[in-house]
Amino acid sequence: MSKLFIYYSNTGSGDAVASKLATLGYEIRKVTPKKDLPKAFFFKVMSGGFLASLNAKAKLNEFDANIEGYEEVVIGSPIWNGRLSTPINTVLSLLDLNGKNVSFILYAGSGAAKAAPKQIKKFVSEAKITILKEPKKYPEELEKIGE
Ligand SMILES: Cc1cc2nc3c(=O)[nH]c(=O)nc-3n(C[C@H](O)[C@H](O)[C@H](O)COP(=O)(O)O)c2cc1C
C-alpha cells in the first residue's frame, strides 16, 4: 500500500514527524510557501498567526496536488493561533480527498489545537487527528504516531 505524508514546517517539528514517517514507509511531500514567516517569533505571530485566524491560504511554491495511487494520505500542520497553518489551508483546498484514508498530525507548542478539528471537518468528515507537543524538542511525542 502506498502512503504519503504532505506537510508544512516552519521550525522543524514537521520535519521531525516526516523523518519518523519516512522510516515507516511513507513518501514525503513538503510544502513551501512563496513567502515564509519572518524569523522573529513576535513577527511570526503577527503575520502567520493573524492570517491563520482568518483561515487565509498562503501562496505555495510549486505543489503537486496529485494524490492518485495513494491509499493513505497523512497531512501535517503546525498549529497557528489554534488553527491550521496557512500553507496547509491551501493544500486542503487543492487536494481531492474523496474516498481516501486521510488522517492529520498536528504539532503545537501546547500540544492542543482549539479550532483545527473543526476546520478539518469541512474537508474530511472522519479523520483521525493526532496532536503532538513540540516533537522536535520532545522526540518521545513521535511515539503517538500510529497509536
Ligand atoms: C504564528 C504562530 C502561531 C502559533 N500559535 C500556536 C497556538 O495557538 N497554540 C500552540 O500550541 N502553539 C502555537 N504555535 C507554536 C507552533 O504550533 C509549534 O511550535 C509547532 O511545533 C511548530 O511546528 P513547525 O516547527 O513544524 O513549524 C504557534 C507558532 C507560530 C509560528
Short mmCIF file of C-alpha atoms and ligand atoms in Angstrom, two decimals:
data_model
loop_
_atom_site.label_atom_id
_atom_site.label_comp_id
_atom_site.label_asym_id
_atom_site.label_seq_id
_atom_site.Cartn_x
_atom_site.Cartn_y
_atom_site.Cartn_z
CA MET A 1 0.00 0.00 0.00
CA SER A 2 1.42 3.39 -0.88
CA LYS A 3 1.34 6.02 1.79
CA LEU A 4 2.03 9.74 1.54
CA PHE A 5 2.81 12.44 4.10
CA ILE A 6 2.14 16.01 2.92
CA TYR A 7 3.26 18.66 5.37
CA TYR A 8 4.48 22.12 6.19
CA SER A 9 7.04 23.04 8.79
CA ASN A 10 8.48 26.41 9.73
CA THR A 11 10.75 25.48 12.65
CA GLY A 12 11.37 21.74 12.32
CA SER A 13 8.57 19.98 14.24
CA GLY A 14 7.00 18.84 10.99
CA ASP A 15 10.40 17.71 9.72
CA ALA A 16 10.80 15.51 12.81
CA VAL A 17 7.42 13.93 12.03
CA ALA A 18 8.43 13.45 8.38
CA SER A 19 11.65 11.66 9.38
CA LYS A 20 9.67 9.27 11.56
CA LEU A 21 7.08 8.60 8.84
CA ALA A 22 9.82 8.02 6.26
CA THR A 23 11.08 5.15 8.44
CA LEU A 24 7.53 3.74 8.35
CA GLY A 25 7.48 3.68 4.56
CA TYR A 26 5.71 6.95 3.78
CA GLU A 27 6.62 9.04 0.80
CA ILE A 28 7.19 12.63 1.84
CA ARG A 29 5.94 15.78 0.13
CA LYS A 30 6.95 19.01 1.88
CA VAL A 31 5.07 22.19 1.08
CA THR A 32 6.89 25.51 0.94
CA PRO A 33 5.13 28.86 0.84
CA LYS A 34 6.30 31.56 -1.57
CA LYS A 35 6.86 33.80 1.43
CA ASP A 36 7.71 32.06 4.67
CA LEU A 37 7.22 33.53 8.11
CA PRO A 38 9.62 36.16 9.43
CA LYS A 39 12.38 34.94 11.74
CA ALA A 40 11.41 36.70 14.98
CA PHE A 41 8.65 34.99 16.94
CA PHE A 42 6.78 38.25 17.55
CA PHE A 43 6.54 38.90 13.80
CA LYS A 44 5.69 35.26 13.09
CA VAL A 45 2.68 35.55 15.36
CA MET A 46 1.74 38.97 14.00
CA SER A 47 1.75 37.75 10.40
CA GLY A 48 1.17 33.97 10.35
CA GLY A 49 -1.00 33.85 13.44
CA PHE A 50 -3.19 36.67 12.25
CA LEU A 51 -3.64 35.20 8.76
CA ALA A 52 -4.33 31.74 10.21
CA SER A 53 -7.07 33.20 12.39
CA LEU A 54 -8.71 34.41 9.16
CA ASN A 55 -8.44 30.92 7.56
CA ALA A 56 -6.20 32.52 4.93
CA LYS A 57 -4.38 30.48 2.28
CA ALA A 58 -0.67 31.03 1.68
CA LYS A 59 0.65 31.05 -1.89
CA LEU A 60 2.78 27.97 -2.39
CA ASN A 61 5.84 27.25 -4.45
CA GLU A 62 5.19 24.51 -6.97
CA PHE A 63 2.94 21.93 -5.33
CA ASP A 64 1.98 18.56 -6.77
CA ALA A 65 -1.66 18.07 -5.74
CA ASN A 66 -1.93 14.69 -7.46
CA ILE A 67 -2.56 12.02 -4.83
CA GLU A 68 -3.90 9.35 -7.17
CA GLY A 69 -2.47 5.97 -6.37
CA TYR A 70 -2.03 6.64 -2.66
CA GLU A 71 -4.37 4.75 -0.42
CA GLU A 72 -3.37 6.58 2.70
CA VAL A 73 -2.62 10.28 2.99
CA VAL A 74 -1.41 11.94 6.18
CA ILE A 75 -1.40 15.74 6.36
CA GLY A 76 0.86 17.57 8.79
CA SER A 77 0.49 21.14 10.01
CA PRO A 78 1.76 23.31 12.82
CA ILE A 79 -0.93 24.97 14.90
CA TRP A 80 -1.10 28.71 14.49
CA ASN A 81 -3.47 30.57 16.78
CA GLY A 82 -5.32 27.35 17.47
CA ARG A 83 -5.80 26.73 13.76
CA LEU A 84 -4.24 25.08 10.74
CA SER A 85 -1.30 26.91 9.19
CA THR A 86 -1.98 28.96 6.08
CA PRO A 87 0.10 26.72 3.72
CA ILE A 88 -1.99 23.72 4.80
CA ASN A 89 -5.21 25.67 4.20
CA THR A 90 -4.02 25.95 0.59
CA VAL A 91 -3.15 22.26 0.41
CA LEU A 92 -6.61 21.28 1.63
CA SER A 93 -8.24 23.50 -0.98
CA LEU A 94 -6.22 21.77 -3.75
CA LEU A 95 -6.44 18.08 -2.83
CA ASP A 96 -9.24 15.75 -3.83
CA LEU A 97 -9.57 13.71 -0.65
CA ASN A 98 -12.70 11.84 -1.73
CA GLY A 99 -12.52 8.16 -0.93
CA LYS A 100 -9.07 8.44 0.63
CA ASN A 101 -7.96 7.27 4.01
CA VAL A 102 -6.90 10.65 5.40
CA SER A 103 -5.51 11.49 8.80
CA PHE A 104 -3.80 14.52 10.32
CA ILE A 105 -0.76 15.04 12.50
CA LEU A 106 -0.70 18.47 14.10
CA TYR A 107 2.19 19.92 16.07
CA ALA A 108 1.73 22.64 18.65
CA GLY A 109 3.56 24.41 21.44
CA SER A 110 0.84 23.45 23.89
CA GLY A 111 0.03 20.03 22.43
CA ALA A 112 -3.53 21.25 21.84
CA ALA A 113 -5.38 22.69 18.85
CA LYS A 114 -8.57 24.55 19.58
CA ALA A 115 -10.20 25.25 16.24
CA ALA A 116 -8.26 22.98 13.88
CA PRO A 117 -10.50 19.89 14.23
CA LYS A 118 -13.50 21.95 13.11
CA GLN A 119 -11.55 23.26 10.10
CA ILE A 120 -10.55 19.71 9.18
CA LYS A 121 -14.14 18.51 9.36
CA LYS A 122 -15.02 20.82 6.47
CA PHE A 123 -12.77 18.76 4.20
CA VAL A 124 -12.91 15.27 5.72
CA SER A 125 -15.81 14.15 7.88
CA GLU A 126 -13.99 11.30 9.58
CA ALA A 127 -10.31 11.96 10.02
CA LYS A 128 -8.08 10.73 12.77
CA ILE A 129 -6.23 13.67 14.32
CA THR A 130 -3.06 13.23 16.36
CA ILE A 131 -1.68 16.29 18.16
CA LEU A 132 1.97 16.32 19.21
CA LYS A 133 3.64 18.72 21.60
CA GLU A 134 6.85 20.10 20.01
CA PRO A 135 8.06 16.74 18.60
CA LYS A 136 11.46 18.16 17.65
CA LYS A 137 12.11 19.06 21.28
CA TYR A 138 10.33 16.01 22.75
CA PRO A 139 11.01 13.07 20.36
CA GLU A 140 9.02 10.75 22.64
CA GLU A 141 5.92 12.54 21.29
CA LEU A 142 6.60 10.79 17.97
CA GLU A 143 5.61 7.53 19.60
CA LYS A 144 1.99 8.72 19.49
CA ILE A 145 2.10 8.27 15.71
CA GLY A 146 0.29 5.13 14.67
CA GLU A 147 -1.20 4.57 18.13
C1 LIG B 1 2.31 32.07 14.07
C2 LIG B 1 2.37 31.02 15.12
C3 LIG B 1 1.25 30.77 15.91
C4 LIG B 1 1.26 29.75 16.86
N1 LIG B 1 0.12 29.50 17.58
C5 LIG B 1 0.11 28.46 18.44
C6 LIG B 1 -1.09 28.14 19.17
O1 LIG B 1 -2.14 28.77 19.04
N2 LIG B 1 -1.07 27.09 20.02
C7 LIG B 1 0.07 26.33 20.21
O2 LIG B 1 0.02 25.39 21.00
N3 LIG B 1 1.22 26.61 19.54
C8 LIG B 1 1.26 27.63 18.66
N4 LIG B 1 2.42 27.92 17.96
C9 LIG B 1 3.60 27.03 18.12
C10 LIG B 1 3.72 26.01 16.99
O3 LIG B 1 2.48 25.38 16.73
C11 LIG B 1 4.73 24.91 17.36
O4 LIG B 1 5.96 25.48 17.71
C12 LIG B 1 4.93 23.88 16.23
O5 LIG B 1 5.63 22.76 16.75
C13 LIG B 1 5.68 24.45 15.05
O6 LIG B 1 5.81 23.48 14.04
P1 LIG B 1 6.98 23.57 12.93
O7 LIG B 1 8.27 23.62 13.72
O8 LIG B 1 6.88 22.34 12.10
O9 LIG B 1 6.78 24.82 12.15
C14 LIG B 1 2.43 28.96 17.04
C15 LIG B 1 3.57 29.22 16.25
C16 LIG B 1 3.54 30.24 15.31
C17 LIG B 1 4.75 30.48 14.46
#
